[in-house]
Tab-separated table of C-alpha atoms in Angstrom:
chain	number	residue	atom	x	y	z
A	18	UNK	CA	-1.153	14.660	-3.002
A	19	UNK	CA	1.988	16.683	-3.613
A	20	UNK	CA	1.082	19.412	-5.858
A	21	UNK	CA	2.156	23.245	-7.013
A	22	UNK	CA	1.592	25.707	-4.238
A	23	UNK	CA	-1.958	26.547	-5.893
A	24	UNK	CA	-3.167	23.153	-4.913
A	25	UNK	CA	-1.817	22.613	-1.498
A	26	UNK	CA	-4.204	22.050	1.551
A	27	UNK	CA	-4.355	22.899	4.663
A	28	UNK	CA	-2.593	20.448	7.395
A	29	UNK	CA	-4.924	18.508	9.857
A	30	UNK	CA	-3.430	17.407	13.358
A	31	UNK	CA	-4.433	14.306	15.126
A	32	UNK	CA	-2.566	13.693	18.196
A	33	UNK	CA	0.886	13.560	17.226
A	34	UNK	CA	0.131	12.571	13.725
A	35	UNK	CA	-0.306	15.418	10.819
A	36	UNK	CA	-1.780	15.605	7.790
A	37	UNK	CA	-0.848	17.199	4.768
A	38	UNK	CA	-1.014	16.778	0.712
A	39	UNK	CA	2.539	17.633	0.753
A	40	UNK	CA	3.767	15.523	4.226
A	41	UNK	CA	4.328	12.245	4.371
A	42	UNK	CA	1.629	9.569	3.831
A	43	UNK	CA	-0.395	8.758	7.516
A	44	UNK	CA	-1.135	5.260	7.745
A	45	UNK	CA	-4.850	4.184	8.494
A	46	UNK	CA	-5.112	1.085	9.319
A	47	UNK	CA	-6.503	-2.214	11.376
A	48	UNK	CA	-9.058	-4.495	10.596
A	49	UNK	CA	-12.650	-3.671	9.257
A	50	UNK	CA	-14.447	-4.871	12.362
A	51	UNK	CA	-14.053	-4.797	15.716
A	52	UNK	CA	-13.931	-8.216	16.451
A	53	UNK	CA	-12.804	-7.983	20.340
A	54	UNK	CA	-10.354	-6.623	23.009
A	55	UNK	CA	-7.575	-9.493	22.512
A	56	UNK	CA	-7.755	-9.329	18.785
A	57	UNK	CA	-7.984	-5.333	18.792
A	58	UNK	CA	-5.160	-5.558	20.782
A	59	UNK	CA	-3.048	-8.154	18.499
A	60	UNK	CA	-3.663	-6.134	15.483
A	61	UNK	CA	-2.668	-2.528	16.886
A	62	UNK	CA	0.745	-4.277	18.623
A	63	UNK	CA	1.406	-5.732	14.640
A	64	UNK	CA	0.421	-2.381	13.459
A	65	UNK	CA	2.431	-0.298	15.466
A	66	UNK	CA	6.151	-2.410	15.064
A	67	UNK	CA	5.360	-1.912	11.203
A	68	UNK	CA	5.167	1.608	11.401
A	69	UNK	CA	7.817	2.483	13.971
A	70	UNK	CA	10.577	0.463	11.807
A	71	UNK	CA	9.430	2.780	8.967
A	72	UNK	CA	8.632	5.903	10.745
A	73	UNK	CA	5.354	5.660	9.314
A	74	UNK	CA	2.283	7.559	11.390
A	75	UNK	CA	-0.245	5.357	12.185
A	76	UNK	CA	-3.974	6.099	13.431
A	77	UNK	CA	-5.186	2.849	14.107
A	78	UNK	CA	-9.080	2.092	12.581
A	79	UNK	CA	-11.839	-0.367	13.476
A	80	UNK	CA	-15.698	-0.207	13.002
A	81	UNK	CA	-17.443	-0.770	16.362
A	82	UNK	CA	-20.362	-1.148	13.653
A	83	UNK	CA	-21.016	-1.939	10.491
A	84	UNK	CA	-24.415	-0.632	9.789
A	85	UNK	CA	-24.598	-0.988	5.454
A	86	UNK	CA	-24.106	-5.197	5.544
A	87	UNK	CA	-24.965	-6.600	2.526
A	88	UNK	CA	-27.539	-8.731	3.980
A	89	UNK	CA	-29.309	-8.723	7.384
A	90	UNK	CA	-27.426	-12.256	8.762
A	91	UNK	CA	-23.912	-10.574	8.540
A	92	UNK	CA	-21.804	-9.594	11.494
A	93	UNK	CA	-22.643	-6.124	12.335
A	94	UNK	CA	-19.743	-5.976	15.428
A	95	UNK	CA	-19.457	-5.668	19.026
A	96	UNK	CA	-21.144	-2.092	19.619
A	97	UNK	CA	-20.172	0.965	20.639
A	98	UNK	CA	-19.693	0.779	24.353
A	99	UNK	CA	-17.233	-1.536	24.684
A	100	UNK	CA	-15.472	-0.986	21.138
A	101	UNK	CA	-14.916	2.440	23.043
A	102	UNK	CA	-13.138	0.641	25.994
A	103	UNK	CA	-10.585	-0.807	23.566
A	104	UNK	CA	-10.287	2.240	21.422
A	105	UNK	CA	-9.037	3.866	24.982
A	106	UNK	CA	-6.386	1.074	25.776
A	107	UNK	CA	-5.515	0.662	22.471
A	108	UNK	CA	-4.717	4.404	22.841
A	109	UNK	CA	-2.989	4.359	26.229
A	110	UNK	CA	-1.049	1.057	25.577
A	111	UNK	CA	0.485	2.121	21.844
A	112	UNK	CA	0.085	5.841	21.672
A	113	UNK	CA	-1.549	6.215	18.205
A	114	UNK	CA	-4.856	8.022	17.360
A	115	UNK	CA	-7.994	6.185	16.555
A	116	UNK	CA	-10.395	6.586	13.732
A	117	UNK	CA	-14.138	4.644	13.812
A	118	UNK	CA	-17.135	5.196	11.567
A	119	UNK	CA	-19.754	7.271	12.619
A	120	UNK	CA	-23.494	6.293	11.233
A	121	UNK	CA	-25.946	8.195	13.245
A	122	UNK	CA	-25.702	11.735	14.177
A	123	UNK	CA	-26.636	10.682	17.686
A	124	UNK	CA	-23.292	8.855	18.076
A	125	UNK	CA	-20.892	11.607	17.194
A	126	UNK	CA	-20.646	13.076	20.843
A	127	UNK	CA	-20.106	10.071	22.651
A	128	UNK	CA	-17.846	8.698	20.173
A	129	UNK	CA	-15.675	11.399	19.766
A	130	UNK	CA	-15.000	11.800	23.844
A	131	UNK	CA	-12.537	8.700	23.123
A	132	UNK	CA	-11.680	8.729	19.491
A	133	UNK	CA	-9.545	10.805	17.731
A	134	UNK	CA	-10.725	10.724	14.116
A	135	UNK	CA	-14.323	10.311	12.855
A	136	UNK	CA	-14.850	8.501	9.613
A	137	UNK	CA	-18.121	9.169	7.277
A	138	UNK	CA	-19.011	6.305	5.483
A	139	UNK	CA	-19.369	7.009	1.581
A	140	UNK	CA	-22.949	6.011	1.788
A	141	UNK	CA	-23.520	8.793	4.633
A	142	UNK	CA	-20.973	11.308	2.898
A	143	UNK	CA	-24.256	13.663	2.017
A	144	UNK	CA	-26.097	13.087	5.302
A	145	UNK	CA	-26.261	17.133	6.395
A	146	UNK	CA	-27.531	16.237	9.531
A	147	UNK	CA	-24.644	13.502	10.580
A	148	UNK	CA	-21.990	16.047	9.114
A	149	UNK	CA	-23.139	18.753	11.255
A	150	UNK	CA	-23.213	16.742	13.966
A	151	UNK	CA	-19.797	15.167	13.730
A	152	UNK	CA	-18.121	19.109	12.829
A	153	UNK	CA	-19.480	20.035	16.217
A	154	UNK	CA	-17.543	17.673	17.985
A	155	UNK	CA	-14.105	19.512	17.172
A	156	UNK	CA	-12.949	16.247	16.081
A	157	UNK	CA	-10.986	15.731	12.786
A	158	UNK	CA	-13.038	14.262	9.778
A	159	UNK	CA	-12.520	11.489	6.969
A	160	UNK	CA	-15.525	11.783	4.706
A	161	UNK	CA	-15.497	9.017	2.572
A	162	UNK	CA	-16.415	9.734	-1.117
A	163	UNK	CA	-19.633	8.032	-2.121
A	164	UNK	CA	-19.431	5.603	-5.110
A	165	UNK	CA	-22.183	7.358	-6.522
A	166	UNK	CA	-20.218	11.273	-6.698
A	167	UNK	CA	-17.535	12.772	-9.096
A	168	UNK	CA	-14.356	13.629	-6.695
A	169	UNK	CA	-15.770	17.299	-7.706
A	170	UNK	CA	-19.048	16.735	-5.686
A	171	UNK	CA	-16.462	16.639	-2.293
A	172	UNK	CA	-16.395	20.419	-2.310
A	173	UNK	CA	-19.911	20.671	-1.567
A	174	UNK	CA	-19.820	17.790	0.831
A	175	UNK	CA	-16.325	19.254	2.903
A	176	UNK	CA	-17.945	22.991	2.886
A	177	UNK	CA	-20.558	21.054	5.084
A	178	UNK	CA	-18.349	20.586	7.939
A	179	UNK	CA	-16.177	23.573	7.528
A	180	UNK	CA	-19.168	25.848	7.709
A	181	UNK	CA	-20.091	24.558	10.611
A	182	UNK	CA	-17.068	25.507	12.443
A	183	UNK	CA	-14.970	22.507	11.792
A	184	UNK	CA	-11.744	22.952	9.182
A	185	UNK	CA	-10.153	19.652	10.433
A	186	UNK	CA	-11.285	17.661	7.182
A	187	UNK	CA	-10.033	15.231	5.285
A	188	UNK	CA	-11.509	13.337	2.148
A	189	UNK	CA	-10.882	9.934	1.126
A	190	UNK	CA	-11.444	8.104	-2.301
A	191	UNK	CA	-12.626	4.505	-2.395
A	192	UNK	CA	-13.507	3.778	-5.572
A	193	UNK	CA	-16.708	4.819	-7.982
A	194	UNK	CA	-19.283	2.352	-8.812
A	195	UNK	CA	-18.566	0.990	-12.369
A	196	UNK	CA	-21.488	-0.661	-13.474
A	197	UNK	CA	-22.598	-3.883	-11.274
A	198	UNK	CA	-20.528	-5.531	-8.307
A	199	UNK	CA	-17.480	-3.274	-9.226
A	200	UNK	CA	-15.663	-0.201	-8.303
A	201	UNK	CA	-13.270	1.506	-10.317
A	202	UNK	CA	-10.628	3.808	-9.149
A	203	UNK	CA	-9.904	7.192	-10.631
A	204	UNK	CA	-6.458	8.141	-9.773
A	205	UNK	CA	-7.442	11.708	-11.864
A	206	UNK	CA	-9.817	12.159	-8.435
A	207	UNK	CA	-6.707	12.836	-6.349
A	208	UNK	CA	-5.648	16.363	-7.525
A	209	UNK	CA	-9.491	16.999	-8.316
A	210	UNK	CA	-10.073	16.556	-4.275
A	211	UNK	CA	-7.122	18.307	-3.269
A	212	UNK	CA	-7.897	21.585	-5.244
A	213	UNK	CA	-11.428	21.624	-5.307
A	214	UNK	CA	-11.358	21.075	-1.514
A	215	UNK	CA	-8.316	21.974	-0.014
A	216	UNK	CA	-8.459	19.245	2.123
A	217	UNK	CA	-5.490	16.311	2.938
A	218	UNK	CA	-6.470	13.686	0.745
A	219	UNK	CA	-6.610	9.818	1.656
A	220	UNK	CA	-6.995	6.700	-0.398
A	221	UNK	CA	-8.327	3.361	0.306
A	222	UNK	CA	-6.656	0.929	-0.945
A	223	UNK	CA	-8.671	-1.352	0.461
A	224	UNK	CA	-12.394	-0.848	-0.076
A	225	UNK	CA	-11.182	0.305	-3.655
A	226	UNK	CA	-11.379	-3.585	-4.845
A	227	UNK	CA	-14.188	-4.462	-2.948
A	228	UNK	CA	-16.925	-6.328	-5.329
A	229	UNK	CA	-20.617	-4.615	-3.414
A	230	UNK	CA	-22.848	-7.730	-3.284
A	231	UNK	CA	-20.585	-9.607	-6.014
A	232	UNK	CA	-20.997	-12.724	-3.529
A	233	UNK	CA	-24.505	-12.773	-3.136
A	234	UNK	CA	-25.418	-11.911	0.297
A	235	UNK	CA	-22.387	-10.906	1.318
A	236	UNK	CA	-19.533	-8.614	-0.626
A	237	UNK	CA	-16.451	-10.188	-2.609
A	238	UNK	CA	-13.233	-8.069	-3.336
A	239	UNK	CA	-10.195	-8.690	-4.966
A	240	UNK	CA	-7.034	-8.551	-3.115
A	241	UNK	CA	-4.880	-9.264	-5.531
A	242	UNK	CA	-5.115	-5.457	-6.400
A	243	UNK	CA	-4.434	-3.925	-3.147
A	244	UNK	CA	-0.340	-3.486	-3.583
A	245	UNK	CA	-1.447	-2.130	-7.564
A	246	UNK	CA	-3.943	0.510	-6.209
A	247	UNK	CA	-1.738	1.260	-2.976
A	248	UNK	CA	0.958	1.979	-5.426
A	249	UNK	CA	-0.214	3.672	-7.710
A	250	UNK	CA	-2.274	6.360	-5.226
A	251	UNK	CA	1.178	6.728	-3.183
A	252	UNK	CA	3.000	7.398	-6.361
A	253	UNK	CA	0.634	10.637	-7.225
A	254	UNK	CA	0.907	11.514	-3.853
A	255	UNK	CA	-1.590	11.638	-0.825
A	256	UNK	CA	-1.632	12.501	2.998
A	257	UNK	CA	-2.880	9.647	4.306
A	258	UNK	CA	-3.231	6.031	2.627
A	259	UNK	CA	-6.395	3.894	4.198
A	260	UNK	CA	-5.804	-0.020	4.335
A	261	UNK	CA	-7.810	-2.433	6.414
A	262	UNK	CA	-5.735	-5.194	7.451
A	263	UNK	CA	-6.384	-8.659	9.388
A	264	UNK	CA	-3.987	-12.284	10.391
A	265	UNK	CA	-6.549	-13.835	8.876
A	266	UNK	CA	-8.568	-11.932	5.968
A	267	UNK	CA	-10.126	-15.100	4.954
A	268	UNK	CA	-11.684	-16.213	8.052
A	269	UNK	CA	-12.200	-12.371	8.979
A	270	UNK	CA	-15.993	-11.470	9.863
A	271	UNK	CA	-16.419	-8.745	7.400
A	272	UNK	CA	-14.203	-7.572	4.405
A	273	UNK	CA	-12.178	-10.545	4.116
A	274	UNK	CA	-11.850	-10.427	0.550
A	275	UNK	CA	-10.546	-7.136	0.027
A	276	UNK	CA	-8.419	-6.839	3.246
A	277	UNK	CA	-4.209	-7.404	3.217
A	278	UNK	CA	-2.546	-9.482	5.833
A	279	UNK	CA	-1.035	-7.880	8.394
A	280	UNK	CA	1.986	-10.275	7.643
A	281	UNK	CA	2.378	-9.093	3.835
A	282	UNK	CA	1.905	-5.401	4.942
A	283	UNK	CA	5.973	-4.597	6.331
A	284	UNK	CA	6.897	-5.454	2.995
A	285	UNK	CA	4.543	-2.921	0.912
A	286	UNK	CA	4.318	0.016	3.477
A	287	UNK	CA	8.679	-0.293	2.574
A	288	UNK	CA	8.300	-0.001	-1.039
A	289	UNK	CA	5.405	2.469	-0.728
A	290	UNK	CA	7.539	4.997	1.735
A	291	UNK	CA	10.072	4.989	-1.230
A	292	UNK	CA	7.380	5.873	-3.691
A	293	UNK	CA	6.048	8.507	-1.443
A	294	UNK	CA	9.391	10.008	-1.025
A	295	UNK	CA	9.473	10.347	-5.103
A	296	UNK	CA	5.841	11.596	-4.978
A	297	UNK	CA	6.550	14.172	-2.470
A	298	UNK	CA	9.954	15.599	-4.465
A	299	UNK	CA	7.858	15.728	-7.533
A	300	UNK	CA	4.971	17.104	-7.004
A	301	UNK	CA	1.953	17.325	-9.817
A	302	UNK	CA	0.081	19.865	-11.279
A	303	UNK	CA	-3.134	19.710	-13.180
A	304	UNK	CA	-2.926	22.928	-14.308
């Protein structure tokens, strides 16, 4: 977020993409699975012709597995060996970083020979072991905020990495459980991160309306609330805004509910570049 001097962070490079609490907002975005090469493909093109109208940095994301499914009959992905193919052409073909999650600490090294960002799930965010294991790669870091944490638990959990050699963090906020099926978002958190960590900050727009389990066996979310959220998060200021995006949320093999359409996203990411213009000229202060 933009904030006085005392609560600036320290700037994270990726490629040809920086982040910084006072910089402007780094798009993360692409759909929530991995669903294969020609649809990787569609998604980064759509992507990347939003972005370079606005000037917006993009890393582009996609799970090559989604390992916390609601139930054990969901679509877990296509796997890490060839998601990795496509992660490099994506790479080669529209010149943007990468960002995938990371679930085991045994898949940090391989993973992070080909992609430029790894992402900690917010179930995994206190997993020492994976932590370690992903700092040692040299790679930057989003560590997803568990539901279950204050935004003042993310010191603890960012100290992890950079004492093991690794500074290049970032922390992202998705939401905090709120009783049963819900998430609430804590726009208070932002600041919190950004001093008590020092760390660019990101927020999910996305996973921030998901519903856990709210369908049963598989997880509802309310889109509706994506632009409200989005807004609001750009509007305190942040480094790097998170939104998983599909043509077809719908119809989409995981996340659908809580996902935008790539068609509706030119639109926002234009109103949200003015708001983060504002932000950034005004910064806050909690103290």
């Amino acid at each position: 977020m933009a904030v006085h001097a005392d609560l600036q962070s320290r700037h994270v490079k990726v490629g040809n993409v920086t982040f910084g609490n006072d910089l402007p907002f780094v798009l993360i975005a692409g759909p929530c699975q991995m669903e294969g090469r020609a649809h990787a493909l569609e998604m980064a093109e759509a992507l990347t012709k939003a972005c370079e109208k606005l000037s917006i940095p993009l890393i582009y994301k996609s799970s090559f597995d989604k390992a916390n499914r609601t139930s054990l009959s969901s679509s877990r992905g296509i796997g890490m060996d060839e998601a990795l193919s496509v992660f490099e052409e994506i790479k080669s073909k529209f010149g943007c970083p990468v960002i995938t999650d990371v679930h085991a600490a045994h898949q940090c090294e391989p993973v992070a020979k080909v992609v430029d960002v790894l992402q900690i799930p917010a179930f995994l965010c206190r997993q020492t072991d994976l932590l370690i294991a992903a700092a040692k790669t040299g790679r930057a870091i989003n560590v997803k905020k568990g539901q279950f944490l204050a935004p003042w638990d993310m010191a603890n959990v960012s100290q992890k990495i950079i004492e093991s050699g690794n500074d290049k963090v970032m922390v992202c906020e998705r939401g905090a459980s709120f009783g049963y099926n819900t998430l609430v978002s804590d726009m208070r958190s932002l600041p919190i991160m950004a001093m008590g960590t020092g760390c660019p900050v990101v927020f999910d727009a996305t996973h921030s309306v998901a519903q856990p389990g709210g369908q049963g066996a598989t997880s509802g979310g309310q889109r509706e609330f994506i632009s409200v959220l989005a807004r609001a998060a750009v509007s305190v200021g942040v480094a790097g805004l998170f939104m998983e995006t599909h043509q077809d949320p719908d119809n989409a093999p995981c996340d659908g509910p809580n996902m935008i359409r790539v068609q509706e996203l030119p639109e926002l990411l234009s109103l949200l570049v003015e708001f983060d213009k504002l932000a950034k000229a005004h910064p806050v202060s909690i103290a």
